[in-house]
PDB file of C-alpha atoms in Angstrom:
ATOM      1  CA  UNK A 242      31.738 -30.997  21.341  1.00 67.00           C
ATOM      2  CA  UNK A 243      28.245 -29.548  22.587  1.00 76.00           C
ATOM      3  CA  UNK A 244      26.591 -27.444  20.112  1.00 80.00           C
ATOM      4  CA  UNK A 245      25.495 -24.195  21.490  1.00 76.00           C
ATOM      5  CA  UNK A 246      21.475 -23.639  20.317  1.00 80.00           C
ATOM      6  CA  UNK A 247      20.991 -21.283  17.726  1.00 83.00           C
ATOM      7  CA  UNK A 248      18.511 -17.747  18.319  1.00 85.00           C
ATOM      8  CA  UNK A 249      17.014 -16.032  16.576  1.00 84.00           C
ATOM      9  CA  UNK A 250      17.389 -12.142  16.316  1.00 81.00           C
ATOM     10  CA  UNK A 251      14.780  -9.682  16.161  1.00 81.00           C
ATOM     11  CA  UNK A 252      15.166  -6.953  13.977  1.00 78.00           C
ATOM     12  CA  UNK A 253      13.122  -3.879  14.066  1.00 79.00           C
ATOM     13  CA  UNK A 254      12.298  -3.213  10.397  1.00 71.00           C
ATOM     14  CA  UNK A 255       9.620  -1.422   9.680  1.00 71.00           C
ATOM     15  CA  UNK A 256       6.497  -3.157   7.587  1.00 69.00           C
ATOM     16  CA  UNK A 257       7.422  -3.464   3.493  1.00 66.00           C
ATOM     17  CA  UNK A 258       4.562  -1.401   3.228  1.00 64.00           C
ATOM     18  CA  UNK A 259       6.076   1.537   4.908  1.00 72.00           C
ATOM     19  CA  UNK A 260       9.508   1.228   2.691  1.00 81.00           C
ATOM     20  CA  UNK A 261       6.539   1.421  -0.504  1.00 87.00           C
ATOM     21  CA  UNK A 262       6.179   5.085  -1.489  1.00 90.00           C
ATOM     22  CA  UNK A 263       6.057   6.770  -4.667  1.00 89.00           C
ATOM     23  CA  UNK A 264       9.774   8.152  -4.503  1.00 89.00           C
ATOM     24  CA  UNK A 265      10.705   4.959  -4.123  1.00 89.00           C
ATOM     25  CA  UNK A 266       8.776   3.560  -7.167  1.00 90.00           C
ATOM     26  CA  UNK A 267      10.267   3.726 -10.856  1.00 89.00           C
ATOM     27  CA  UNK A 268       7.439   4.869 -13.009  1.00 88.00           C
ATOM     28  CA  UNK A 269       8.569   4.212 -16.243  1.00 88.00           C
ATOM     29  CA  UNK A 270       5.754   4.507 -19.037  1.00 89.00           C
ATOM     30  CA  UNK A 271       3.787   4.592 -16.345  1.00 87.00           C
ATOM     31  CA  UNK A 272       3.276   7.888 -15.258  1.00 90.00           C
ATOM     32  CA  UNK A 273      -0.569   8.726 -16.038  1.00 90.00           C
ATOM     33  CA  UNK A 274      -1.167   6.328 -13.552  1.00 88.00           C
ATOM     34  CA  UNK A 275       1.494   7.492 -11.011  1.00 91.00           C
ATOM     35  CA  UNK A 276      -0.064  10.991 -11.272  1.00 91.00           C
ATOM     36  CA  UNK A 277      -3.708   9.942 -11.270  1.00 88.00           C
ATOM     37  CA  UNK A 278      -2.815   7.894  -7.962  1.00 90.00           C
ATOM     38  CA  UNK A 279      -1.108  11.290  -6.180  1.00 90.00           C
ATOM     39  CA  UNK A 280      -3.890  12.993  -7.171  1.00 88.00           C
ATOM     40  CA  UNK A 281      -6.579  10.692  -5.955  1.00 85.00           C
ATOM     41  CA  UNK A 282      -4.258  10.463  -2.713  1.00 86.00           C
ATOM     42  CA  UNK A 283      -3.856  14.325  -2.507  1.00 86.00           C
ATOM     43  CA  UNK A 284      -8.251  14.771  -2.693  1.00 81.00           C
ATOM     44  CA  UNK A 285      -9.567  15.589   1.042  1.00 69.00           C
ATOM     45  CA  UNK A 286     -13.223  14.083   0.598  1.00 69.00           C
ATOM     46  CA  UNK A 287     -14.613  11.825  -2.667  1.00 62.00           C
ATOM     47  CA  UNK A 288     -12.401  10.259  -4.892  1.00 60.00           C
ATOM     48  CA  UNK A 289     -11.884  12.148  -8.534  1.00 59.00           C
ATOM     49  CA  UNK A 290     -15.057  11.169 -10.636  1.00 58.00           C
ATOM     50  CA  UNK A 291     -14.301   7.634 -12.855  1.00 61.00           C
ATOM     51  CA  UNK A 292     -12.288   4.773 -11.635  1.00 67.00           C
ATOM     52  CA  UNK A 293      -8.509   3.774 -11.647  1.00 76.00           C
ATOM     53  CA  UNK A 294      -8.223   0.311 -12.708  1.00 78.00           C
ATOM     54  CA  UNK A 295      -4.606  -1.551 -11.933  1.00 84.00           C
ATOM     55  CA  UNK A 296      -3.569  -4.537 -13.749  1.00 85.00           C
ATOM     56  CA  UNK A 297      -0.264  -6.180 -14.897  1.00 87.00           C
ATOM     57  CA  UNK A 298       2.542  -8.786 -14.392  1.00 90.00           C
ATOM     58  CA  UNK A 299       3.547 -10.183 -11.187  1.00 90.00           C
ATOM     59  CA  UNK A 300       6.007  -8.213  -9.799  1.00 89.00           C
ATOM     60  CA  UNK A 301       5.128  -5.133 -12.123  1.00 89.00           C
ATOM     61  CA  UNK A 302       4.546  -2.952  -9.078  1.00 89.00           C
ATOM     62  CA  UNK A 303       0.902  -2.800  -8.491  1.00 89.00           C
ATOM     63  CA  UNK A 304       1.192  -3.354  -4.798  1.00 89.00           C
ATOM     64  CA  UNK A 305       3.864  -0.858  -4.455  1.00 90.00           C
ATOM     65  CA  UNK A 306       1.835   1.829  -5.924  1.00 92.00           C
ATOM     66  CA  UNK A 307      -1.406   0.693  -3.750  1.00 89.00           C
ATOM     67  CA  UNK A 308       0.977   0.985  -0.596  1.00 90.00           C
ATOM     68  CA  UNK A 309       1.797   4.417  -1.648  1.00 92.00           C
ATOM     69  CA  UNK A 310      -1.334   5.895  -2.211  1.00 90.00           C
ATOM     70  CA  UNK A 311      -2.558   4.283   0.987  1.00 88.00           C
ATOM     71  CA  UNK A 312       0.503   5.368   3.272  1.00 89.00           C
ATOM     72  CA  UNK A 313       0.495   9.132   1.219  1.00 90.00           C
ATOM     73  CA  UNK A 314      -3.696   9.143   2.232  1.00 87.00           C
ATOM     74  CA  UNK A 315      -3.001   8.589   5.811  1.00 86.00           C
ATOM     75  CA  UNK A 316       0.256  10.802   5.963  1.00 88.00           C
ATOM     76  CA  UNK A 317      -2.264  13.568   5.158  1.00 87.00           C
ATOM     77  CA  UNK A 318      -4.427  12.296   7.798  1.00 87.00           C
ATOM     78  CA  UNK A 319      -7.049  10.433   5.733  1.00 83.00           C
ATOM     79  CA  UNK A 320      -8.244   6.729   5.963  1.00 80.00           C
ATOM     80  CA  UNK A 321      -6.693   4.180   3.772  1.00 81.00           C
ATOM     81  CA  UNK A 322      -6.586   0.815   4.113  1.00 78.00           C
ATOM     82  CA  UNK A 323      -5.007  -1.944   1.165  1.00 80.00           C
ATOM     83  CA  UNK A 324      -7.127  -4.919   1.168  1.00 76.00           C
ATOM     84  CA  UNK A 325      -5.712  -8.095  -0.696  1.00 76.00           C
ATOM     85  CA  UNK A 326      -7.183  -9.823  -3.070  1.00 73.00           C
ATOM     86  CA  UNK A 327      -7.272 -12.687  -1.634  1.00 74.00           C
ATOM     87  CA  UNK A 328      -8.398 -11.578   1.946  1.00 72.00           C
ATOM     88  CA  UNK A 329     -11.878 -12.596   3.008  1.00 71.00           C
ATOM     89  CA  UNK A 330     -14.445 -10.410   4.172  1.00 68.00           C
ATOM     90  CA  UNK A 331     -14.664 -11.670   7.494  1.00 72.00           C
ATOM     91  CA  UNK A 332     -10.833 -11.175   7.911  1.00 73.00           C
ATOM     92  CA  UNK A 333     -10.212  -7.379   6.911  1.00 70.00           C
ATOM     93  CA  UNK A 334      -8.144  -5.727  10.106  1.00 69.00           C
ATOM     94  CA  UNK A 335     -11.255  -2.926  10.468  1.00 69.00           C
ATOM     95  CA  UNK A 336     -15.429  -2.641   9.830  1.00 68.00           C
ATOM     96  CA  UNK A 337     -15.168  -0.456   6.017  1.00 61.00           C
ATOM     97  CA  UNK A 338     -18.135   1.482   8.028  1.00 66.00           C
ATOM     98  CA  UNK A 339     -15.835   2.912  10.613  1.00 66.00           C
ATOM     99  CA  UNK A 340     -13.891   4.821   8.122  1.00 59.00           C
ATOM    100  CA  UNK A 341     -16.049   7.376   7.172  1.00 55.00           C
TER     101      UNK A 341
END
């Protein structure tokens, strides 16, 4: 019996980072920092004075909620960009100076 080879199929999903939005996000005790994030996403120029600092457990969200300030930034037509971590310098997808 001859074995047929197997393919692959493409399938058009869109990025994980365009399925993370706040809807989509379960808050729970957590909504300060929901609401400081819409708001900082919402601003049209500067940032609100004072930073937003993000920490937790893996899997506790934190890349969900960057994703959705980022993607709610640029629905409004702003520039947003999520950096990793881990992501060198040298290998960010744009120059930080362009976005002005």
């Amino acid at each position: 019996m001859t074995r047929m080879p197997l393919q692959q199929l493409a399938l058009d999903l869109p990025p994980a980072e365009a399925l993370h939005s706040f809807d989509s996000f379960f808050a729970g005790s957590n909504d300060a920092l929901v609401d400081a994030l819409m708001l900082l996403a919402a601003s049209p120029k500067a940032p609100p004075a004072g930073a937003i600092y993000l920490h937790g457990e893996a899997g506790a969200g934190k890349t969900h909620v960057l994703h959705a300030t980022c993607g709610a930034v640029t629905a409004r037509g702003g520039h947003a960009l999520y950096l990793s971590a881990g992501m060198a310098v040298g290998d960010w997808p744009v120059d930080p100076h362009s976005m002005t």
